[in-house]
Short mmCIF file of C-alpha atoms in Angstrom, two decimals:
data_model
loop_
_atom_site.label_atom_id
_atom_site.label_comp_id
_atom_site.label_asym_id
_atom_site.label_seq_id
_atom_site.Cartn_x
_atom_site.Cartn_y
_atom_site.Cartn_z
CA UNK A 1 47.94 -9.47 -14.50
CA UNK A 2 48.07 -7.48 -11.25
CA UNK A 3 50.24 -8.49 -8.31
CA UNK A 4 48.53 -10.71 -5.77
CA UNK A 5 49.07 -11.86 -2.24
CA UNK A 6 50.94 -15.14 -1.76
CA UNK A 7 49.61 -17.71 0.70
CA UNK A 8 51.38 -20.87 1.84
CA UNK A 9 49.66 -24.22 2.37
CA UNK A 10 51.99 -26.33 4.48
CA UNK A 11 50.73 -29.91 4.65
CA UNK A 12 51.70 -32.79 6.88
CA UNK A 13 53.15 -35.91 5.24
CA UNK A 14 49.71 -37.42 4.68
CA UNK A 15 48.31 -34.28 3.10
CA UNK A 16 45.32 -34.49 5.44
CA UNK A 17 46.18 -31.40 7.52
CA UNK A 18 47.41 -27.88 6.81
CA UNK A 19 49.10 -25.31 9.03
CA UNK A 20 47.10 -22.29 10.20
CA UNK A 21 48.19 -19.38 12.40
CA UNK A 22 46.36 -17.56 15.17
CA UNK A 23 45.50 -14.04 14.03
CA UNK A 24 43.06 -11.36 15.23
CA UNK A 25 40.80 -13.68 17.17
CA UNK A 26 40.73 -16.29 14.43
CA UNK A 27 42.94 -18.28 12.09
CA UNK A 28 44.73 -17.64 8.84
CA UNK A 29 47.08 -19.28 6.36
CA UNK A 30 50.71 -18.14 6.42
CA UNK A 31 51.11 -15.21 4.02
CA UNK A 32 54.16 -13.67 2.36
CA UNK A 33 54.96 -10.12 3.46
CA UNK A 34 54.59 -8.54 -0.02
CA UNK A 35 52.41 -8.91 -3.11
CA UNK A 36 53.94 -11.08 -5.83
CA UNK A 37 53.72 -11.03 -9.64
CA UNK A 38 51.86 -13.62 -11.67
CA UNK A 39 53.51 -16.95 -12.53
CA UNK A 40 55.36 -16.92 -9.21
CA UNK A 41 55.23 -20.73 -9.28
CA UNK A 42 57.74 -20.77 -12.13
CA UNK A 43 60.41 -19.00 -10.07
CA UNK A 44 63.32 -20.39 -8.08
CA UNK A 45 61.76 -21.92 -4.93
CA UNK A 46 64.67 -20.94 -2.68
CA UNK A 47 63.62 -17.37 -1.75
CA UNK A 48 60.17 -18.55 -0.68
CA UNK A 49 61.40 -21.68 1.11
CA UNK A 50 64.11 -19.70 2.93
CA UNK A 51 61.67 -16.96 3.92
CA UNK A 52 59.25 -19.54 5.28
CA UNK A 53 62.02 -21.28 7.27
CA UNK A 54 63.31 -18.00 8.70
CA UNK A 55 59.82 -16.80 9.58
CA UNK A 56 58.28 -19.97 10.99
CA UNK A 57 61.29 -22.15 11.80
CA UNK A 58 60.27 -24.99 9.46
CA UNK A 59 62.51 -26.14 6.59
CA UNK A 60 60.29 -26.90 3.62
CA UNK A 61 60.16 -28.03 0.01
CA UNK A 62 57.67 -26.76 -2.55
CA UNK A 63 55.39 -29.47 -3.92
CA UNK A 64 53.68 -27.26 -6.49
CA UNK A 65 52.01 -23.87 -6.93
CA UNK A 66 48.53 -22.65 -7.78
CA UNK A 67 48.68 -19.20 -9.32
CA UNK A 68 46.42 -19.37 -12.33
CA UNK A 69 44.12 -16.61 -13.43
CA UNK A 70 40.84 -16.48 -11.55
CA UNK A 71 42.24 -17.17 -8.08
CA UNK A 72 42.16 -14.34 -5.55
CA UNK A 73 45.74 -15.15 -4.48
CA UNK A 74 48.72 -17.26 -5.45
CA UNK A 75 49.22 -20.41 -3.38
CA UNK A 76 52.37 -22.43 -2.76
CA UNK A 77 51.85 -25.97 -1.53
CA UNK A 78 54.70 -26.83 0.84
CA UNK A 79 55.83 -29.79 2.90
CA UNK A 80 58.24 -29.96 5.81
CA UNK A 81 61.53 -31.79 5.29
CA UNK A 82 61.10 -33.18 8.82
CA UNK A 83 58.25 -35.62 9.27
CA UNK A 84 57.03 -33.95 12.49
CA UNK A 85 58.25 -30.34 12.58
CA UNK A 86 57.99 -28.17 15.67
CA UNK A 87 55.20 -25.68 15.09
CA UNK A 88 55.65 -21.96 15.78
CA UNK A 89 53.80 -20.39 18.69
CA UNK A 90 50.15 -19.80 17.92
CA UNK A 91 50.01 -22.39 15.12
CA UNK A 92 48.09 -25.63 14.71
CA UNK A 93 47.16 -28.26 12.15
CA UNK A 94 43.64 -28.27 10.75
CA UNK A 95 41.95 -31.02 8.72
CA UNK A 96 39.16 -30.80 6.17
CA UNK A 97 36.63 -31.96 8.79
CA UNK A 98 37.67 -29.13 11.12
CA UNK A 99 37.35 -26.25 8.66
CA UNK A 100 33.82 -25.42 9.79
CA UNK A 101 34.74 -25.57 13.48
CA UNK A 102 37.25 -22.70 13.48
CA UNK A 103 36.91 -19.02 12.58
CA UNK A 104 38.94 -17.84 9.60
CA UNK A 105 39.78 -14.14 9.62
CA UNK A 106 39.35 -14.22 5.83
CA UNK A 107 36.37 -16.51 5.01
CA UNK A 108 37.58 -17.03 1.43
CA UNK A 109 40.49 -19.03 2.84
CA UNK A 110 38.07 -21.59 4.27
CA UNK A 111 36.27 -21.77 0.93
CA UNK A 112 39.53 -22.30 -0.93
CA UNK A 113 40.76 -24.99 1.48
CA UNK A 114 37.43 -26.84 1.33
CA UNK A 115 37.74 -26.98 -2.45
CA UNK A 116 41.43 -27.86 -2.34
CA UNK A 117 40.95 -30.73 0.14
CA UNK A 118 38.22 -32.10 -2.12
CA UNK A 119 40.46 -32.44 -5.19
CA UNK A 120 43.60 -34.49 -5.86
CA UNK A 121 46.45 -32.84 -3.97
CA UNK A 122 48.96 -33.06 -6.76
CA UNK A 123 50.05 -31.46 -9.99
CA UNK A 124 50.01 -33.49 -13.18
CA UNK A 125 53.04 -31.60 -14.49
CA UNK A 126 55.45 -31.69 -11.52
CA UNK A 127 57.91 -34.55 -10.87
CA UNK A 128 57.03 -34.70 -7.15
CA UNK A 129 53.73 -33.29 -5.99
CA UNK A 130 51.88 -35.91 -3.93
CA UNK A 131 51.89 -35.68 -0.11
CA UNK A 132 55.02 -37.36 1.26
CA UNK A 133 56.45 -37.64 -2.24
CA UNK A 134 59.90 -36.35 -1.31
CA UNK A 135 60.49 -38.90 1.45
CA UNK A 136 61.64 -41.82 -0.72
CA UNK A 137 63.92 -39.79 -3.05
CA UNK A 138 65.64 -38.11 -0.10
CA UNK A 139 66.05 -41.43 1.73
CA UNK A 140 67.53 -42.92 -1.45
CA UNK A 141 69.98 -40.01 -1.66
CA UNK A 142 71.20 -40.55 1.92
CA UNK A 143 71.58 -44.29 1.29
CA UNK A 144 73.68 -43.65 -1.83
CA UNK A 145 75.86 -41.13 -0.01
CA UNK A 146 76.59 -43.69 2.69
CA UNK A 147 77.61 -46.22 0.04
CA UNK A 148 80.15 -43.68 -1.18
CA UNK A 149 81.43 -43.03 2.34
CA UNK A 150 79.93 -39.56 2.55
CA UNK A 151 77.83 -37.96 5.24
CA UNK A 152 75.29 -35.13 4.86
CA UNK A 153 76.48 -32.06 6.79
CA UNK A 154 73.23 -30.11 6.66
CA UNK A 155 69.60 -30.26 5.51
CA UNK A 156 68.92 -30.59 1.77
CA UNK A 157 67.87 -27.43 -0.05
CA UNK A 158 65.45 -27.32 -2.97
CA UNK A 159 67.11 -25.31 -5.73
CA UNK A 160 64.66 -26.06 -8.55
CA UNK A 161 60.99 -26.97 -8.73
CA UNK A 162 59.64 -27.09 -12.28
CA UNK A 163 57.88 -29.47 -14.63
CA UNK A 164 61.20 -30.52 -16.20
CA UNK A 165 62.76 -31.57 -12.87
CA UNK A 166 63.01 -30.97 -9.16
CA UNK A 167 66.56 -30.53 -7.86
CA UNK A 168 67.81 -30.77 -4.27
CA UNK A 169 71.26 -29.65 -3.16
CA UNK A 170 72.74 -31.44 -0.17
CA UNK A 171 75.95 -30.41 1.60
CA UNK A 172 78.22 -33.29 2.60
CA UNK A 173 81.57 -33.72 4.31
CA UNK A 174 83.16 -33.96 0.84
CA UNK A 175 81.34 -31.16 -0.97
CA UNK A 176 77.85 -30.52 -2.31
CA UNK A 177 75.87 -33.10 -4.25
CA UNK A 178 72.68 -32.66 -6.27
CA UNK A 179 69.67 -34.94 -6.40
CA UNK A 180 67.69 -34.54 -9.62
CA UNK A 181 64.16 -35.95 -9.69
CA UNK A 182 62.85 -36.38 -13.23
CA UNK A 183 59.25 -36.49 -14.46
CA UNK A 184 58.08 -39.39 -16.62
CA UNK A 185 58.48 -37.37 -19.80
CA UNK A 186 62.23 -36.97 -19.12
CA UNK A 187 62.76 -40.38 -17.51
CA UNK A 188 65.44 -41.27 -20.08
CA UNK A 189 67.71 -38.34 -19.24
CA UNK A 190 70.18 -40.38 -17.21
CA UNK A 191 70.53 -42.93 -20.02
CA UNK A 192 70.98 -40.14 -22.57
CA UNK A 193 73.76 -38.52 -20.53
CA UNK A 194 75.51 -41.85 -20.11
CA UNK A 195 75.37 -42.37 -23.90
CA UNK A 196 76.80 -38.88 -24.48
CA UNK A 197 79.57 -39.71 -22.01
CA UNK A 198 80.37 -42.87 -23.98
CA UNK A 199 80.72 -40.67 -27.08
CA UNK A 200 83.29 -38.50 -25.31
CA UNK A 201 81.13 -35.39 -24.97
CA UNK A 202 82.78 -32.89 -22.59
CA UNK A 203 81.45 -31.01 -19.56
CA UNK A 204 78.95 -33.59 -18.35
CA UNK A 205 78.05 -34.03 -14.69
CA UNK A 206 79.69 -36.87 -12.76
CA UNK A 207 77.03 -39.28 -11.55
CA UNK A 208 77.29 -40.91 -8.12
CA UNK A 209 74.17 -43.04 -8.49
CA UNK A 210 71.19 -43.57 -10.80
CA UNK A 211 67.78 -45.10 -10.29
CA UNK A 212 66.53 -45.09 -13.88
CA UNK A 213 63.12 -46.59 -13.08
CA UNK A 214 62.24 -43.84 -10.61
CA UNK A 215 64.04 -41.07 -12.47
CA UNK A 216 66.52 -40.31 -9.67
CA UNK A 217 70.02 -39.04 -10.39
CA UNK A 218 72.63 -38.16 -7.75
CA UNK A 219 75.49 -36.09 -9.12
CA UNK A 220 78.57 -34.19 -8.04
CA UNK A 221 78.77 -30.40 -8.02
CA UNK A 222 80.23 -29.28 -11.37
CA UNK A 223 81.66 -26.07 -9.92
CA UNK A 224 81.14 -22.62 -11.37
CA UNK A 225 78.27 -20.48 -10.12
CA UNK A 226 74.50 -20.27 -10.40
CA UNK A 227 73.38 -18.37 -13.50
CA UNK A 228 71.10 -16.26 -11.33
CA UNK A 229 74.19 -14.98 -9.49
CA UNK A 230 76.66 -14.47 -12.34
CA UNK A 231 74.64 -14.44 -15.54
CA UNK A 232 75.85 -12.27 -18.44
CA UNK A 233 74.85 -12.07 -22.10
CA UNK A 234 78.21 -13.54 -23.10
CA UNK A 235 77.76 -16.47 -20.71
CA UNK A 236 74.28 -17.18 -22.06
CA UNK A 237 75.60 -17.09 -25.62
CA UNK A 238 78.30 -19.57 -24.64
CA UNK A 239 75.77 -21.91 -23.01
CA UNK A 240 73.49 -21.86 -26.06
CA UNK A 241 76.43 -22.43 -28.41
CA UNK A 242 77.74 -25.38 -26.38
CA UNK A 243 74.27 -26.93 -26.28
CA UNK A 244 73.91 -26.50 -30.04
CA UNK A 245 77.37 -28.01 -30.63
CA UNK A 246 76.43 -31.02 -28.50
CA UNK A 247 73.23 -31.59 -30.48
CA UNK A 248 74.96 -31.26 -33.87
CA UNK A 249 77.75 -33.61 -32.83
CA UNK A 250 75.19 -36.21 -31.72
CA UNK A 251 73.00 -36.27 -34.82
CA UNK A 252 75.30 -38.43 -36.93
CA UNK A 253 75.55 -41.03 -34.14
CA UNK A 254 71.80 -41.65 -33.82
CA UNK A 255 70.26 -44.32 -36.06
CA UNK A 256 66.71 -43.46 -37.26
CA UNK A 257 64.29 -46.24 -36.39
CA UNK A 258 66.59 -47.45 -33.58
CA UNK A 259 67.33 -44.22 -31.70
CA UNK A 260 67.46 -45.58 -28.12
CA UNK A 261 67.86 -44.13 -25.59
CA UNK A 262 66.83 -41.05 -27.61
CA UNK A 263 63.26 -40.41 -28.70
CA UNK A 264 62.50 -40.54 -32.41
CA UNK A 265 60.80 -37.19 -32.88
CA UNK A 266 61.32 -36.69 -36.61
CA UNK A 267 58.47 -34.75 -38.20
CA UNK A 268 57.04 -37.76 -40.04
CA UNK A 269 57.00 -39.77 -36.80
CA UNK A 270 55.40 -36.92 -34.85
CA UNK A 271 52.42 -36.95 -37.21
CA UNK A 272 51.62 -40.53 -36.20
CA UNK A 273 52.22 -39.79 -32.53
CA UNK A 274 49.81 -36.84 -32.71
CA UNK A 275 47.06 -39.20 -33.89
CA UNK A 276 47.75 -41.58 -30.98
CA UNK A 277 47.67 -38.73 -28.42
CA UNK A 278 44.36 -37.41 -29.74
CA UNK A 279 42.85 -40.91 -29.60
CA UNK A 280 43.87 -41.32 -25.95
CA UNK A 281 43.60 -37.69 -24.77
CA UNK A 282 40.42 -38.14 -22.72
CA UNK A 283 41.74 -41.32 -21.14
CA UNK A 284 45.16 -39.79 -20.32
CA UNK A 285 43.64 -36.71 -18.69
CA UNK A 286 40.68 -38.41 -17.03
CA UNK A 287 42.05 -38.27 -13.46
CA UNK A 288 43.62 -34.81 -13.76
CA UNK A 289 42.26 -31.28 -13.23
CA UNK A 290 42.45 -30.96 -17.04
CA UNK A 291 39.96 -33.74 -17.85
CA UNK A 292 38.29 -33.23 -21.23
CA UNK A 293 34.58 -33.35 -21.90
CA UNK A 294 33.32 -35.32 -24.90
CA UNK A 295 32.80 -32.04 -26.77
CA UNK A 296 36.34 -30.88 -26.00
CA UNK A 297 37.69 -34.22 -27.18
CA UNK A 298 35.90 -33.80 -30.50
CA UNK A 299 37.24 -30.26 -30.89
CA UNK A 300 40.74 -31.60 -30.24
CA UNK A 301 40.22 -34.26 -32.90
CA UNK A 302 39.14 -31.55 -35.31
CA UNK A 303 42.55 -29.87 -34.97
CA UNK A 304 44.41 -33.04 -35.95
CA UNK A 305 44.55 -32.41 -39.74
CA UNK A 306 46.23 -29.04 -39.17
CA UNK A 307 48.83 -30.63 -36.87
CA UNK A 308 49.58 -33.39 -39.35
CA UNK A 309 50.01 -30.79 -42.11
CA UNK A 310 52.57 -28.98 -39.95
CA UNK A 311 54.57 -32.20 -39.63
CA UNK A 312 54.55 -33.05 -43.34
#
């Protein structure tokens, strides 16, 4: 896929307004200076968030990205860390009702925003994607830090934004801490790590606080360096080997049929789960952008025998 331009949709906390900039006698969405490759939404959010902050003076987090095939550009949906940020000169908020009252330099931007405002402003795969969704986790983090006698010494920074988790790094007067926000599919992670700790597994993060119901984990910095900064083939081999060793050492401790807090994903069990997912697929996806038609549901059901054969 060819490189495309990258546009930013910065929303207010309610998600009812987006930031536009004065440009050439009209208005435009903020745009990154260079074209970007496909799947930019799967990358580390820091370069984009930092560039936006340096360019427009607003510290942001990435809610989710829209960069699928068929769009004329890639879009990053952002939100300010501050509830009411100071806007740069020549900028304003615009709501869905105001789209037709202002002149867009590129008319396709108005068309995209009209469609975007009309659909749920969230991603079904991201841990935090709804407007204002970061407010409660970040407030919880500050509350937990205070309970431990620590004070934030700077704004939190989003270091990961993916379907498996969103991670915020916050500097404090006693070193960095990390807030990990888990999606529903990985909601048991904190309980799993605590179980591994009980078994004496090494090199696990030290937890400061856990909210298991909301999938929030506050942890100490483990030291070392980011893989992106110091990654080598030997280091990757070591990481894979340690992960494999941890899994092998855990197998004998898990009781089939009573695996908690682990999931029982043995092949024979997966065959039954596949049947349940197919039965509920249309219901589960009904409110998402991936809703299935009746015909698609029947096609999905037709694949079930092949999936069951793979599990047996």
